[in-house]
Short mmCIF file of C-alpha atoms and ligand atoms in Angstrom, two decimals:
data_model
loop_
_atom_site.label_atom_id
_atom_site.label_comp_id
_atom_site.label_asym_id
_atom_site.label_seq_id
_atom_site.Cartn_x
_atom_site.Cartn_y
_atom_site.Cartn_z
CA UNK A 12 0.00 0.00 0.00
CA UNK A 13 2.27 2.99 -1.22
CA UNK A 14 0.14 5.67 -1.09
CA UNK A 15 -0.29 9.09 0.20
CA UNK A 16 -3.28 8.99 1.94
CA UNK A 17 -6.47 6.23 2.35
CA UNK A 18 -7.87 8.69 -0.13
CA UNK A 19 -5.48 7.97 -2.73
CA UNK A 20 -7.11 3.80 -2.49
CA UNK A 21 -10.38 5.43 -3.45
CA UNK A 22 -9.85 5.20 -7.45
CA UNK A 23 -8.06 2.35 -6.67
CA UNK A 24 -10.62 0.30 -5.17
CA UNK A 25 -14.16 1.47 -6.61
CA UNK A 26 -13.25 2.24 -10.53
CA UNK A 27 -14.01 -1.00 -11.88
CA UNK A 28 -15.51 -2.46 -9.19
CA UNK A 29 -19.35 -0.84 -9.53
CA UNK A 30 -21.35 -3.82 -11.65
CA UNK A 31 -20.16 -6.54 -9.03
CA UNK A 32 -19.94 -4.63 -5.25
CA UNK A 33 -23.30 -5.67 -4.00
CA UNK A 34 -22.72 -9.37 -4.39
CA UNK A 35 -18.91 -8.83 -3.38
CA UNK A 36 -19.80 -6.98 -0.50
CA UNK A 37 -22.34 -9.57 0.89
CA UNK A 38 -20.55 -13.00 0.30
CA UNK A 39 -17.21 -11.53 1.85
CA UNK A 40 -18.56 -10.03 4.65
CA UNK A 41 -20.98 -13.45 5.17
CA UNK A 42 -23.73 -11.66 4.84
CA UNK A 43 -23.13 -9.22 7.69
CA UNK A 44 -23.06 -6.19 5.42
CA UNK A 45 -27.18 -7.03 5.21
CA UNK A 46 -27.37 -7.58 9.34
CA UNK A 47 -24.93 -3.99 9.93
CA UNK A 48 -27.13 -2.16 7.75
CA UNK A 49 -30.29 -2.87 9.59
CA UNK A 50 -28.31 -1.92 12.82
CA UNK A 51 -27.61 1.77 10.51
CA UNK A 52 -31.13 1.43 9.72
CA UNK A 53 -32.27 1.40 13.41
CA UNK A 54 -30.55 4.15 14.29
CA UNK A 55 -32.24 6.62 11.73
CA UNK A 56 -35.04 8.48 13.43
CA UNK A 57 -38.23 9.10 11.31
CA UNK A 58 -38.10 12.87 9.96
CA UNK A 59 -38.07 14.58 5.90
CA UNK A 60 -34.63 14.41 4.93
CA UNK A 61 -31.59 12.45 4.79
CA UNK A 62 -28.09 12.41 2.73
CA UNK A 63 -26.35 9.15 2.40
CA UNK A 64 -22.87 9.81 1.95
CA UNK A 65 -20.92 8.03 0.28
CA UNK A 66 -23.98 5.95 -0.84
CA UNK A 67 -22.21 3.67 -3.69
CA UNK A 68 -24.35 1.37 -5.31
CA UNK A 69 -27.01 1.85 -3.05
CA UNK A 70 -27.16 -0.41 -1.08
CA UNK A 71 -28.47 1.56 1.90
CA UNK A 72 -30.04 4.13 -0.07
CA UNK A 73 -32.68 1.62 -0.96
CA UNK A 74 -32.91 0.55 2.26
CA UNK A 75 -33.66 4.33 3.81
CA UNK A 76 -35.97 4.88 0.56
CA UNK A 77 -38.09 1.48 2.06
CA UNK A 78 -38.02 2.42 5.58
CA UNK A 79 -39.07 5.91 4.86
CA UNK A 80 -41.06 6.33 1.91
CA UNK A 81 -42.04 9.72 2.58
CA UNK A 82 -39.08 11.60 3.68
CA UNK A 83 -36.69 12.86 0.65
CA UNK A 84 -33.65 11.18 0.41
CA UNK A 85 -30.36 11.92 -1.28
CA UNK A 86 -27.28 10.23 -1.97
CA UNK A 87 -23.52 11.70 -2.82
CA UNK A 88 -20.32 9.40 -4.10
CA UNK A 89 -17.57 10.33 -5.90
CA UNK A 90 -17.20 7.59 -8.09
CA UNK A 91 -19.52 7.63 -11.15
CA UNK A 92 -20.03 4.01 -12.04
CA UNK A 93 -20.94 3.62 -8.42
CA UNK A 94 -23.68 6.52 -8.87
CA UNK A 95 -24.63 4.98 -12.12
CA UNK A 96 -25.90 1.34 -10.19
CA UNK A 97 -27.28 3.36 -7.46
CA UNK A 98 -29.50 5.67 -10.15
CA UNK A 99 -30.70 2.53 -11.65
CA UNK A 100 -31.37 0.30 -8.39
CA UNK A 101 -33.67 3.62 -7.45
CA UNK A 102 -35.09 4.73 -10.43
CA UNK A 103 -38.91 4.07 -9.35
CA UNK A 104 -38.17 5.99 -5.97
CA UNK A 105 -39.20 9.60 -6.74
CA UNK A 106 -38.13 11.16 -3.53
CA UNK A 107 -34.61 9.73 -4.02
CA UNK A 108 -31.72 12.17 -6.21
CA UNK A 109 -28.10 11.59 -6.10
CA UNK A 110 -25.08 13.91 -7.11
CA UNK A 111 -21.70 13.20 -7.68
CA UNK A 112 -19.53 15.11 -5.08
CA UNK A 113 -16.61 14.69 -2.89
CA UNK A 114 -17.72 14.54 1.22
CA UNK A 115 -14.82 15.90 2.02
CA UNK A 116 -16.04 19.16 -0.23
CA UNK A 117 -19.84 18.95 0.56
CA UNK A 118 -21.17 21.19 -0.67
CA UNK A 119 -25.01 21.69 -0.97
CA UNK A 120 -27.70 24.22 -0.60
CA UNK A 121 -30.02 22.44 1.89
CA UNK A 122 -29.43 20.97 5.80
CA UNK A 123 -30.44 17.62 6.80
CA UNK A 124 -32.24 16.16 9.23
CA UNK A 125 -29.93 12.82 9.35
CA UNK A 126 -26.98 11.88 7.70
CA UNK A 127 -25.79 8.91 7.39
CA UNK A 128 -22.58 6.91 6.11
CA UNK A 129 -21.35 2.98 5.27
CA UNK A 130 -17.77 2.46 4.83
CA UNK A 131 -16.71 6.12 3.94
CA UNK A 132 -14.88 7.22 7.48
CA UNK A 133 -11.47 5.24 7.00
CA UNK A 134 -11.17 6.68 3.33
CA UNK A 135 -11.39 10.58 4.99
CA UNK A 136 -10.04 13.13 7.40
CA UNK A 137 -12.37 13.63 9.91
CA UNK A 138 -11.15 17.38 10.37
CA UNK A 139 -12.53 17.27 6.81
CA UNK A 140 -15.66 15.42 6.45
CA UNK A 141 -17.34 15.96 10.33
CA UNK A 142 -17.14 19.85 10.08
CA UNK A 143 -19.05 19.90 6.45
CA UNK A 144 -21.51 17.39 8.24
CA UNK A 145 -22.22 19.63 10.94
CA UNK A 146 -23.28 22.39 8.65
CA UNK A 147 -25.04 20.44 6.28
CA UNK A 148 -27.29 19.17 9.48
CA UNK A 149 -30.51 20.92 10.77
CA UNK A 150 -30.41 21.28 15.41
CA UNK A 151 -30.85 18.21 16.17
CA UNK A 152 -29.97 16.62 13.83
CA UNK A 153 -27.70 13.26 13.57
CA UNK A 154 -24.77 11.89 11.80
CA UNK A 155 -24.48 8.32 11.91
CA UNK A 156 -21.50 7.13 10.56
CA UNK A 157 -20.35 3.21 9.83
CA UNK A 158 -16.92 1.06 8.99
CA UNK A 159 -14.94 -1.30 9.99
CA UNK A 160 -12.69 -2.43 12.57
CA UNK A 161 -9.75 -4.83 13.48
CA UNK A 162 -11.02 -6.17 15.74
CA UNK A 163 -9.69 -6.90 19.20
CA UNK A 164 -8.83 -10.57 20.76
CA UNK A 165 -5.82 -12.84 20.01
CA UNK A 166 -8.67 -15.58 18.34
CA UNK A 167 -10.47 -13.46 16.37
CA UNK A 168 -7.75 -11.54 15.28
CA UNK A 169 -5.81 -14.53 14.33
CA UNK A 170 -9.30 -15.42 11.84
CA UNK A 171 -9.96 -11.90 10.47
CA UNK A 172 -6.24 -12.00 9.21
CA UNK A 173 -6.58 -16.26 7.87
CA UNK A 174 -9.44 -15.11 6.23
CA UNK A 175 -7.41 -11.68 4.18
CA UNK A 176 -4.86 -14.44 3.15
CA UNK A 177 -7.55 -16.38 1.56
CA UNK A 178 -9.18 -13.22 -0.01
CA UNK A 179 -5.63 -12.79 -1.29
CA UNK A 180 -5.89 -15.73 -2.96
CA UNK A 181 -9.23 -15.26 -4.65
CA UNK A 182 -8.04 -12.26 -5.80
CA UNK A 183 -6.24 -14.22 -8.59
CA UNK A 184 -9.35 -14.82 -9.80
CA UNK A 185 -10.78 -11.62 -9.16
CA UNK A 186 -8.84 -9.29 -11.06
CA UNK A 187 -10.41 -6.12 -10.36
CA UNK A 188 -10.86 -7.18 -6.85
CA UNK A 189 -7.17 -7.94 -6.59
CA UNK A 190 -5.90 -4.59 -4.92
CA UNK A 191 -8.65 -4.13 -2.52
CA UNK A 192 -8.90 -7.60 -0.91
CA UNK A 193 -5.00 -7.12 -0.72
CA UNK A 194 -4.81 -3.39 0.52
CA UNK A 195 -8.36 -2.88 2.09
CA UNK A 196 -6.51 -5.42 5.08
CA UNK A 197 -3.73 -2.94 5.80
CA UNK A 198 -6.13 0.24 5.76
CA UNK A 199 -8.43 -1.37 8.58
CA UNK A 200 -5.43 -2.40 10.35
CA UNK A 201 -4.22 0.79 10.74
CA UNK A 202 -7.23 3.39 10.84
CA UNK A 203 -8.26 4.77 13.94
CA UNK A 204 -10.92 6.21 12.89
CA UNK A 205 -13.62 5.25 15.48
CA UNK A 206 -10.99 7.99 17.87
CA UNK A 207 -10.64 10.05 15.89
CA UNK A 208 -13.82 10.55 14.52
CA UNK A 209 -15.31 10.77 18.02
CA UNK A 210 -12.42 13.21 19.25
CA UNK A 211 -13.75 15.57 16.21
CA UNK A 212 -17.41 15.06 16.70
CA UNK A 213 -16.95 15.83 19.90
CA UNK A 214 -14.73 19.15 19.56
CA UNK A 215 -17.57 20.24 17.31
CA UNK A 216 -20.09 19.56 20.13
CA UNK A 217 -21.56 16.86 19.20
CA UNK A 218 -23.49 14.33 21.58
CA UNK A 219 -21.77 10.80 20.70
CA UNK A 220 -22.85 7.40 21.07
CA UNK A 221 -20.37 4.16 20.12
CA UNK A 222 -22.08 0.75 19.00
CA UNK A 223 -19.86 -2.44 18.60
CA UNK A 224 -20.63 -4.86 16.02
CA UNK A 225 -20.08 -8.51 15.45
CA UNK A 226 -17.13 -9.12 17.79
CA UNK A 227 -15.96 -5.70 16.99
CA UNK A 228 -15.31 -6.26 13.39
CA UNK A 229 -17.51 -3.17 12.55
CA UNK A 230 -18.74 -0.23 14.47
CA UNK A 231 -21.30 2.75 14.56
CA UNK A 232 -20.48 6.09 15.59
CA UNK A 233 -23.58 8.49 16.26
CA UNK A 234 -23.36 12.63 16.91
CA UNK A 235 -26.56 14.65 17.64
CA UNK A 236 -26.10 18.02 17.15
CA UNK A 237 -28.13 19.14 19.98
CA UNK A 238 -29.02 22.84 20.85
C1 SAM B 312 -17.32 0.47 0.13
S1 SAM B 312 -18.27 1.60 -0.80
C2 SAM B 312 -19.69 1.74 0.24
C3 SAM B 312 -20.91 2.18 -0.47
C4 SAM B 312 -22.16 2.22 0.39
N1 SAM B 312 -22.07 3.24 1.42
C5 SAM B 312 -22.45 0.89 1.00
O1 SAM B 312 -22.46 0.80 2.22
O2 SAM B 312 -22.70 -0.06 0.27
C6 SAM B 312 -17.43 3.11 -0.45
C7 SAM B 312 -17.92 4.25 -1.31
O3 SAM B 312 -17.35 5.45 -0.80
C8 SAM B 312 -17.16 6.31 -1.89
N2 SAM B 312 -16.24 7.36 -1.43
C9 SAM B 312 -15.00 7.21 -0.92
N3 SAM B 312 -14.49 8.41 -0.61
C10 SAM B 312 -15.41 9.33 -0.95
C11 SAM B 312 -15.47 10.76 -0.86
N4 SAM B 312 -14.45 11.48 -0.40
N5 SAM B 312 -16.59 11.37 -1.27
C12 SAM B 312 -17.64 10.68 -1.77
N6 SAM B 312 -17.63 9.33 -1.88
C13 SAM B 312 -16.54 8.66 -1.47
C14 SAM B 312 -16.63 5.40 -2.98
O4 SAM B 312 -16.75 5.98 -4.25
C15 SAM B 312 -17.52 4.16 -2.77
O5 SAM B 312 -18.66 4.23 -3.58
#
């Protein structure tokens, strides 16, 4: 992993990647992408708007649209192809848009009353992307923000990593899979961005909550902005 910054992995990981992520996604994570979602999912409280950040193919995006059919929803990615499965997947939703912008950069001319975000924190700065957050949310409002972890414990440890050397493998016959099941690995091993994260949310005065997921292999950070 020579690079710069997690940022830099971005191209590197999502460019030809778009047409085959949702079944990807699910099968390597045994299905827990589905079960983490829902957990994102509970955490959404009902009100008229939400940005999913970062929203890929989405996944979640069709999720939110299900669970609230009334509210408007938007979703923002950087990578087009991404966008381009997501537009499709929610073309019958009318109260869904997305836009192709950077988080780091948001930039939009309304506030929200939730946003929410799958797998985007270890790619960003959080002095970046939780400041723009903050003023694109309404008082009150939350940012609920999920990635993974390494998680902690010799045994489980010892598993997640057997189970990256095997992903290696498949990569062979994954080409465009390749670098991320070999670099994805090394970002999660060294991000600390549950910390830091919270250290920023809470410098911005944010009201956090932590939520631990499957043996700490993911996690969910939550900030209200409360007034
Ligand atoms: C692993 S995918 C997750 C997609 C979706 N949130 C999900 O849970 O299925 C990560 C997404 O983050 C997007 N992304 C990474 N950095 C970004 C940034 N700075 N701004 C907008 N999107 C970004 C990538 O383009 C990619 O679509």
């Amino acid at each position: 992993m020579n690079t710069e910054s997690p940022k830099d992995l971005v191209p590197e990981f999502f460019d030809k990647t778009a047409q085959t992520y949702d079944s990807v996604v699910n099968w390597t994570t045994f299905g827990k992408d589905k079960y983490w979602k829902k957990e994102i999912l509970k955490q959404i409280p009902k009100c008229e708007t939400i940005l999913d950040l970062a929203c890929g193919t989405g996944i979640l995006t069709f999720q939110i649209a299900k669970q609230f059919p009334n509210s408007q929803i938007t979703g923002i990615d950087i990578t087009e192809s991404y966008l381009s499965v997501a537009k499709k997947k929610l073309k019958p939703h009318h109260k869904v848009s997305f836009l192709k912008q950077d988080a780091e950069k948001l930039d939009l001319p309304q506030k929200f009353d939730c946003i929410v975000s799958s797998y985007i924190p270890k790619y960003c700065n959080p002095e970046n992307l939780i400041p723009v957050c903050v003023n694109h949310i309404k008082p009150n409002g939350k940012i609920i923000l999920h990635d993974f972890m390494y998680p902690e414990g010799k045994i489980i440890k010892t598993l997640w990593n057997a189970y990256f050397v095997i992903l290696n493998v498949v990569g062979y016959f994954m080409p465009q899979w390749k670098n991320v099941f070999t670099d994805l690995p090394k970002l999660i091993r060294s991000t600390k961005w549950l910390d830091d994260y919270e250290k920023v949310m809470k410098k911005c005065g944010l009201e956090t909550r932590l939520q631990s997921l499957t043996w700490n292999s993911s996690a969910v950070l939550t900030g209200i902005k409360k007034v």
